[in-house]
Short mmCIF file of C-alpha atoms in Angstrom, two decimals:
data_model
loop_
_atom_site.label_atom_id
_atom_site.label_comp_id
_atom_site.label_asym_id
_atom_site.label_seq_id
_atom_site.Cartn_x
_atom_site.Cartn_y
_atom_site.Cartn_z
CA UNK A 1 0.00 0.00 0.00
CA UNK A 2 1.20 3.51 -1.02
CA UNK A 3 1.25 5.12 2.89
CA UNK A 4 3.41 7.78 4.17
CA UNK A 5 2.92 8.76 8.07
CA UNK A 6 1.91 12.12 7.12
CA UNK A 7 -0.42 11.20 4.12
CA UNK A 8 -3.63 10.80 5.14
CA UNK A 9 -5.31 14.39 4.31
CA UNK A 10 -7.89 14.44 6.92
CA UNK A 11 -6.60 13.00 9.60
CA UNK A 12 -3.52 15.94 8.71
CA UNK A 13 -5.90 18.84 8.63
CA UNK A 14 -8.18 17.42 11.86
CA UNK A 15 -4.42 16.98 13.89
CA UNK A 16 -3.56 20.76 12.71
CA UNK A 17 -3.71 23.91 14.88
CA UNK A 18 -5.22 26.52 13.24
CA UNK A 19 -3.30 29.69 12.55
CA UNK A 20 -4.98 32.46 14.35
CA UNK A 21 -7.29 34.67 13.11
CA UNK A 22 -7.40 38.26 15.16
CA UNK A 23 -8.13 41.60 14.88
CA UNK A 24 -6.12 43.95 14.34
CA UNK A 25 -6.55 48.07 14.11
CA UNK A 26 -3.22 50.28 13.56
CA UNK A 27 -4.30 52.53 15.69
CA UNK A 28 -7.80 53.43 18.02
CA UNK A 29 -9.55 55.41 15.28
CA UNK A 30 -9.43 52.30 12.79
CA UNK A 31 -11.85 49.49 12.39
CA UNK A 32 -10.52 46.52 13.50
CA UNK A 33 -9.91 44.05 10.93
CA UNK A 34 -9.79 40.31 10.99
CA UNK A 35 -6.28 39.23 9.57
CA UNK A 36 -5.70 35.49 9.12
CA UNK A 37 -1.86 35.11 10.75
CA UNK A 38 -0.46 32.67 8.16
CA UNK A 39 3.45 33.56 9.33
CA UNK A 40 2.35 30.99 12.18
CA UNK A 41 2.48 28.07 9.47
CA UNK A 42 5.72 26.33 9.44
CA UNK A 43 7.58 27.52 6.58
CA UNK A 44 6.03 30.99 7.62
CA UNK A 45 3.31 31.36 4.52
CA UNK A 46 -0.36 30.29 3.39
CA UNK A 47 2.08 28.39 0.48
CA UNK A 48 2.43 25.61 3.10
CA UNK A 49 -0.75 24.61 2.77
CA UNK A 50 -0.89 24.25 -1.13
CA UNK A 51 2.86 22.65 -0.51
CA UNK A 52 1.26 19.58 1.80
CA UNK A 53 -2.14 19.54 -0.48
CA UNK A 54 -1.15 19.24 -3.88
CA UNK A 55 1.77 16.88 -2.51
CA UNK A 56 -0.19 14.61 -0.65
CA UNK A 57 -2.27 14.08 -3.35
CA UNK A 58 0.04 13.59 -5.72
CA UNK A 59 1.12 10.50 -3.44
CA UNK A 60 -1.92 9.24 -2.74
CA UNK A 61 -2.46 9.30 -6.55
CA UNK A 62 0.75 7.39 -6.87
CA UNK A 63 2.88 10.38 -8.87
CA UNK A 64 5.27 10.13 -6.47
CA UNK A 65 6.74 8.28 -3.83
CA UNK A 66 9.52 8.35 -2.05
CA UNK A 67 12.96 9.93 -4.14
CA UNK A 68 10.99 11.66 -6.41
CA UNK A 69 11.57 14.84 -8.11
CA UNK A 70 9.71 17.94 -7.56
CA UNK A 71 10.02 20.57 -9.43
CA UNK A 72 8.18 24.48 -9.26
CA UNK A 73 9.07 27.80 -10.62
CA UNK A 74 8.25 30.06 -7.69
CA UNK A 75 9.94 33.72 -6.53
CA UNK A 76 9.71 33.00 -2.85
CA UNK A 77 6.82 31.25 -0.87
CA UNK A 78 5.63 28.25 -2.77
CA UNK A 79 9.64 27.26 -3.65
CA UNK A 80 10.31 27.56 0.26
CA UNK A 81 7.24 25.65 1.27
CA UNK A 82 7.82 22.72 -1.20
CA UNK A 83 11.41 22.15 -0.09
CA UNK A 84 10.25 21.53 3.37
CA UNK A 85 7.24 19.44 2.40
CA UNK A 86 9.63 17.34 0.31
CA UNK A 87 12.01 17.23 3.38
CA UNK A 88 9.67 15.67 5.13
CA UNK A 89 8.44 13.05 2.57
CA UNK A 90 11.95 12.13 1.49
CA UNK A 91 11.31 14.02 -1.61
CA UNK A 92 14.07 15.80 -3.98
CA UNK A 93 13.07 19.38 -4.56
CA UNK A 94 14.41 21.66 -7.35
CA UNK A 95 13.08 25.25 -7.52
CA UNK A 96 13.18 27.13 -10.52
CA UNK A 97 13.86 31.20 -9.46
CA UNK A 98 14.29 34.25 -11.46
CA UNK A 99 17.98 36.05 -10.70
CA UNK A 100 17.41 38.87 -8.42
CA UNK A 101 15.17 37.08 -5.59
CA UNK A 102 16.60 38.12 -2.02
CA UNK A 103 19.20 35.70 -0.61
CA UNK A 104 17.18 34.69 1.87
CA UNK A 105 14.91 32.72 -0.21
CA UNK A 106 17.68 30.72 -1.65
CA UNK A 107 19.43 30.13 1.95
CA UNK A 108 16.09 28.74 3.50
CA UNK A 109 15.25 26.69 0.18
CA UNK A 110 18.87 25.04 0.62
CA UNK A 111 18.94 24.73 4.17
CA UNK A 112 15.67 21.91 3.28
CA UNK A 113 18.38 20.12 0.88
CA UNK A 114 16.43 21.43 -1.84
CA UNK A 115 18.20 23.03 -5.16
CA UNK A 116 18.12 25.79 -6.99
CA UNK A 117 18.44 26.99 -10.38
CA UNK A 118 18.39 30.71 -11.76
CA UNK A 119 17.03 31.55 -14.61
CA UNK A 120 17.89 34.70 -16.58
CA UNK A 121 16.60 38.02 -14.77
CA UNK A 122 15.55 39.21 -18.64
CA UNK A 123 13.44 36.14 -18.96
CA UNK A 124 10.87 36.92 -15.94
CA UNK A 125 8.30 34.43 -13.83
CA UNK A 126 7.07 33.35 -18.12
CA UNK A 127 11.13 32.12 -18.62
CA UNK A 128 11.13 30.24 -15.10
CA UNK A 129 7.65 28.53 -16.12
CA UNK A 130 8.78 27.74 -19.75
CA UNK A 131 11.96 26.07 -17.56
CA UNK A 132 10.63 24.35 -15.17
CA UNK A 133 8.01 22.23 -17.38
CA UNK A 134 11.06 21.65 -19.46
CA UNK A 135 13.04 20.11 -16.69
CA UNK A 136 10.35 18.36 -15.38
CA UNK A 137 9.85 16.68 -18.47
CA UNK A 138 13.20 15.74 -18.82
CA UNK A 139 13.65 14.86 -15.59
CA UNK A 140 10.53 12.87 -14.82
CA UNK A 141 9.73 15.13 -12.19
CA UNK A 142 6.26 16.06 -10.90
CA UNK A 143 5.60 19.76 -11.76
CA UNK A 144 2.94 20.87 -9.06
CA UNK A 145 1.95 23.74 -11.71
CA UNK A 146 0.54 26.45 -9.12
CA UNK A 147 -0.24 29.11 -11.10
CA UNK A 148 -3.24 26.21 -12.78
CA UNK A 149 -3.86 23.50 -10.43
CA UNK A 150 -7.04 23.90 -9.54
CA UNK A 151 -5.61 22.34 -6.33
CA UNK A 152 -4.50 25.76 -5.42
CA UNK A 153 -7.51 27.23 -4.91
CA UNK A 154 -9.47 23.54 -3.39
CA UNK A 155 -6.97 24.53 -0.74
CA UNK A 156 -8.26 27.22 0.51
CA UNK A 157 -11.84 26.29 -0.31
CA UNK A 158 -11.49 22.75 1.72
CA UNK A 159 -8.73 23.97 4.44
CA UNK A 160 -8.16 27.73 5.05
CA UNK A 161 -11.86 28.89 4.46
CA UNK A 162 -13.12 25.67 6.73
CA UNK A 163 -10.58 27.52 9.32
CA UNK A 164 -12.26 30.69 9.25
CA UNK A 165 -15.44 30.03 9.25
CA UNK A 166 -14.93 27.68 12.46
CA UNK A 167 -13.26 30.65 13.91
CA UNK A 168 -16.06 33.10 13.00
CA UNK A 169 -19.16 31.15 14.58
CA UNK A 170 -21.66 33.87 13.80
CA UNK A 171 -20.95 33.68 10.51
CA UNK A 172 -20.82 37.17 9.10
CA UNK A 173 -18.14 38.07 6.51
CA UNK A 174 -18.76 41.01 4.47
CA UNK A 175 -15.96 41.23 2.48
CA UNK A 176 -12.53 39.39 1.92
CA UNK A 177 -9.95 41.17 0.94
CA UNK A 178 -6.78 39.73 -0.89
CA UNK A 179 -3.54 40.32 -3.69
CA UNK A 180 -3.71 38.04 -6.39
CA UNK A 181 -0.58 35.75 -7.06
CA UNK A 182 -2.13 32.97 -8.25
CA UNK A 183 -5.43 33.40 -7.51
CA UNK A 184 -5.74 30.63 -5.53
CA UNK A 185 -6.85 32.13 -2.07
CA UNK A 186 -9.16 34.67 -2.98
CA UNK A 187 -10.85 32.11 -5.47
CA UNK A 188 -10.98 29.32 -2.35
CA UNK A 189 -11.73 31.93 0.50
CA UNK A 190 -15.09 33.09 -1.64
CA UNK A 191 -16.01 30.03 -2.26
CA UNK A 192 -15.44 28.37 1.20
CA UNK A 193 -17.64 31.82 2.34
CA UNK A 194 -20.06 31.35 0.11
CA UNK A 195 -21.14 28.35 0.59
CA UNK A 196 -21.24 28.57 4.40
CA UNK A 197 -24.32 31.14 2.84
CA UNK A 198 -22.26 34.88 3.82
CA UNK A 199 -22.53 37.20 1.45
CA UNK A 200 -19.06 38.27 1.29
CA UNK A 201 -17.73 40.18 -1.51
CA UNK A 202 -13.97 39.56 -2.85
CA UNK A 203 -12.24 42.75 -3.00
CA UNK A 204 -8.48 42.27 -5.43
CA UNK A 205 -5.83 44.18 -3.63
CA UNK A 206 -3.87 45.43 -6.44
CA UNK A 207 -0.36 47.80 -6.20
CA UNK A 208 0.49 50.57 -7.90
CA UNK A 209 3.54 52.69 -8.66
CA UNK A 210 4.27 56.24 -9.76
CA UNK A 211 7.47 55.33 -12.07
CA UNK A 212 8.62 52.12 -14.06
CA UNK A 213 10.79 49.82 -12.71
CA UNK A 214 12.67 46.36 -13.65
CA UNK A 215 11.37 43.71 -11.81
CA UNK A 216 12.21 39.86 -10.79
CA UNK A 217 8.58 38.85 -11.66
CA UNK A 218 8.19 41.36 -14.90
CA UNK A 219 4.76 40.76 -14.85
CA UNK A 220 4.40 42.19 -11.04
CA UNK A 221 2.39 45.53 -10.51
CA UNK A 222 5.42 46.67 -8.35
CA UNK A 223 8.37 45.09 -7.57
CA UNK A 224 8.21 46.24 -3.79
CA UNK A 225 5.11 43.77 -3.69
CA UNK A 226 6.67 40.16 -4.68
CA UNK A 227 4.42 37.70 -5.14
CA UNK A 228 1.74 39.85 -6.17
CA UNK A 229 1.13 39.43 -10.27
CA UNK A 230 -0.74 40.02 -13.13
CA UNK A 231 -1.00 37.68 -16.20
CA UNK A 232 0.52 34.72 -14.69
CA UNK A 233 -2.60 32.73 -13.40
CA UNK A 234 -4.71 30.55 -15.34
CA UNK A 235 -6.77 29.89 -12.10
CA UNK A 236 -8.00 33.26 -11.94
CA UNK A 237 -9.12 35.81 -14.64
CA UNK A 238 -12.11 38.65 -13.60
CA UNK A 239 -14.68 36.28 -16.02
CA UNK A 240 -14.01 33.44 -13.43
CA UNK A 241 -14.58 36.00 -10.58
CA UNK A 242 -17.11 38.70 -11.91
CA UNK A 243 -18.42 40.11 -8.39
CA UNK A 244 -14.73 40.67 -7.39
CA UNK A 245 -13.62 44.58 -6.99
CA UNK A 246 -10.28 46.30 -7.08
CA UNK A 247 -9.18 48.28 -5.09
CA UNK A 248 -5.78 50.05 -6.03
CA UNK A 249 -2.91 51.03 -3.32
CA UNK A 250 -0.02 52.51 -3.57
CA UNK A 251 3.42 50.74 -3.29
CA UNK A 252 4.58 53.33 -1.18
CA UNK A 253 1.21 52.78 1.11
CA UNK A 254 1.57 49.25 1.37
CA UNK A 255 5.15 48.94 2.36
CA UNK A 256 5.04 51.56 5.40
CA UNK A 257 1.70 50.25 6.61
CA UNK A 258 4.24 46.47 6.36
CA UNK A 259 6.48 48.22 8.38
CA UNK A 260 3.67 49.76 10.81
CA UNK A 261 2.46 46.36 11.23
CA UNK A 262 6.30 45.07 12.30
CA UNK A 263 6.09 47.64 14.87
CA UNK A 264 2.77 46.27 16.61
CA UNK A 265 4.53 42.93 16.69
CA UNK A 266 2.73 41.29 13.57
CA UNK A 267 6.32 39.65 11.81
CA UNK A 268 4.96 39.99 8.11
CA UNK A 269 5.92 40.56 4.38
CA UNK A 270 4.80 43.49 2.23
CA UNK A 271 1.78 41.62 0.70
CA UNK A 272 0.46 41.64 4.29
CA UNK A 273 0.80 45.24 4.25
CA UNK A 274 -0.87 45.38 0.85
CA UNK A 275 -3.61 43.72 1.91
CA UNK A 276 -4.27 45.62 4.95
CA UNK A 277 -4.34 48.89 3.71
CA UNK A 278 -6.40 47.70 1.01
CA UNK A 279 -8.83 46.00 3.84
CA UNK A 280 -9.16 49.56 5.54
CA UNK A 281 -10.20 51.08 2.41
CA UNK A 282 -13.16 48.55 1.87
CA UNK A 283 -13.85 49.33 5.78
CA UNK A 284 -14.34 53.04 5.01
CA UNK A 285 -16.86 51.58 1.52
CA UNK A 286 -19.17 49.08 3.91
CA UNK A 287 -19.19 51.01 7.11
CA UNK A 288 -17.36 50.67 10.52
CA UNK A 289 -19.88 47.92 11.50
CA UNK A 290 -18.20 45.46 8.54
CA UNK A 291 -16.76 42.28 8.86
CA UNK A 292 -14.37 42.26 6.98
CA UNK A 293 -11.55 39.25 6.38
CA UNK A 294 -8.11 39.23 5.06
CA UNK A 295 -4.61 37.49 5.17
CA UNK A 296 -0.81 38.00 6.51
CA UNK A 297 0.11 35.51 3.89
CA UNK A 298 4.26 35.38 4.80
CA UNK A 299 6.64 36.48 7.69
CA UNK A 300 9.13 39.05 7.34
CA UNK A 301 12.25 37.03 6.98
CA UNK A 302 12.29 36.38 3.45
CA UNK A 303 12.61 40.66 3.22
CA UNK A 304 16.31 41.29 5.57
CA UNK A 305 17.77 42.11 2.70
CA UNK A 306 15.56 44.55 0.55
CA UNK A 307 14.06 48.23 1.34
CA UNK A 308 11.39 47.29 3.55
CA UNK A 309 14.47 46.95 6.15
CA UNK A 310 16.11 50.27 5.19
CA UNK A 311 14.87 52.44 8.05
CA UNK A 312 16.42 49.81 10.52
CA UNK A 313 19.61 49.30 9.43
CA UNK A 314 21.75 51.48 11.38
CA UNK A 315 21.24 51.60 14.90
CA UNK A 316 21.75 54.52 17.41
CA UNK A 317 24.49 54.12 19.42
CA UNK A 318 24.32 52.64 23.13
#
């Protein structure tokens, strides 16, 4: 019988402690929104849980077993959360990267045994795609395909929505409020909310920028946002989502209110900030009394080395 110890799906999710959910206001005059604390998973993201998902069913389905090859392109998250899924399967894990990605990614991702392989900064997140399924071919690797695995959003639709709503026993959620990567949480949260019968609107948290800049992704709104893309998903397009609203914040915005957040104590990534700021702007729309839900999808250590760090860099003197 195909079994692995951590393999049985249910039995996974019913032995798993929920990351928190909590509300959190920036300061007395704000509405208090409910922020899903995925830094709490245990490679620090909401990519865990698409890691162990799409994995585990991938064994269970018998395209893979122990010694097998996994292969992803990924910037950051997914590539970090693989390589410690497939450390604990006795998997082999090769992540596929664009040059320019902060060192920390790569130094976690190795410190799992995984590898990694650059491809050309001029070739974006499309080259690192058009390279991994390559590789994986060649390779006989399985190629979890995030950005269209429908497994992506089942995720959060089965796991991370079930979460919530257990948290929120009353039942109310107005709105949910996300960036799009690859579409899958927003697509899984609404779904997972919908079905428990709230009539919760998806709001897109999308970044802007007031110049044009080079970035690891290409296809990102702003490269001080990683993981936040346009263009890349085939899981999530506005026909596939028609009730879902934009709502448009500034780089600049998002990566002080990240920083803001840090100083309260909340450990996060600039997506997080992004989506907060975004969240108090749909507050302001539906009224103070709103329930509205959104996610802290990574921690802050991926980010030591870029500009979200600047203003702590040198320290007074003792």
């Amino acid at each position: 019988m195909n079994q692995h110890p951590l393999l049985d799906h249910h039995r996974y999710i019913d032995k798993m402690f929920p990351t928190p959910l909590v509300g959190v206001s920036l300061s007395p005059s704000d509405p208090s929104i409910l922020c899903k604390l995925e830094f709490f998973n245990p490679a620090r993201s909401i990519k865990d849980r698409i890691a162990r998902y799409i994995l585990e069913k991938a064994w269970r389905t018998r395209k893979i077993k122990v010694g097998s090859t996994v292969i992803e392109a990924s910037s950051g998250s997914t590539s970090i959360a693989l390589a410690l899924v497939c450390a604990q399967m006795g998997l082999k894990f090769i992540a596929i990267m664009p040059e320019g990605v902060s060192q920390e990614r790569e130094l976690i991702i190795r410190s799992f045994g995984a590898e990694v392989i650059y491809c050309p900064h001029c070739d974006g997140m499309q080259g690192c795609l058009d390279f991994a399924e390559q590789e994986a071919r060649k390779r006989n690797a399985f190629y979890p395909r995030q950005f269209e695995n429908p497994d992506n959003a089942e995720t959060h639709h089965l796991w991370t929505g079930q979460e919530i709503i257990s948290q929120l026993p009353e039942g109310v959620i107005d709105a949910v409020v996300s960036g799009v990567g690859t579409g899958g949480t927003i697509i899984g949260l609404t779904r997972a909310f919908k079905e428990a019968g709230c009539k919760s609107i998806p709001y897109i948290a999308i970044p802007t920028t007031s110049h044009a800049v080079g970035d690891v992704e290409c296809s990102s709104f702003s490269k001080r946002i990683p993981g936040v893309v346009e263009c890349m998903s085939k899981l999530y397009d506005k026909k596939k989502l028609p009730e879902a609203i934009e709502i448009s914040i500034p780089d600049t915005l998002a990566i002080e209110t990240t920083r803001r957040l840090i100083a309260l104590g909340f450990p996060v990534g600039p997506s997080s900030g992004l989506n907060y700021a975004a969240s108090l702007l749909v507050a302001k729309q539906l009224g103070k009394n709103a329930q509205i839900v959104t996610v802290f999808p990574d921690g802050m250590e991926k980010y030591f080395s870029t500009e979200l760090f600047d203003p702590f860099r040198t320290s007074p003197a003792l």
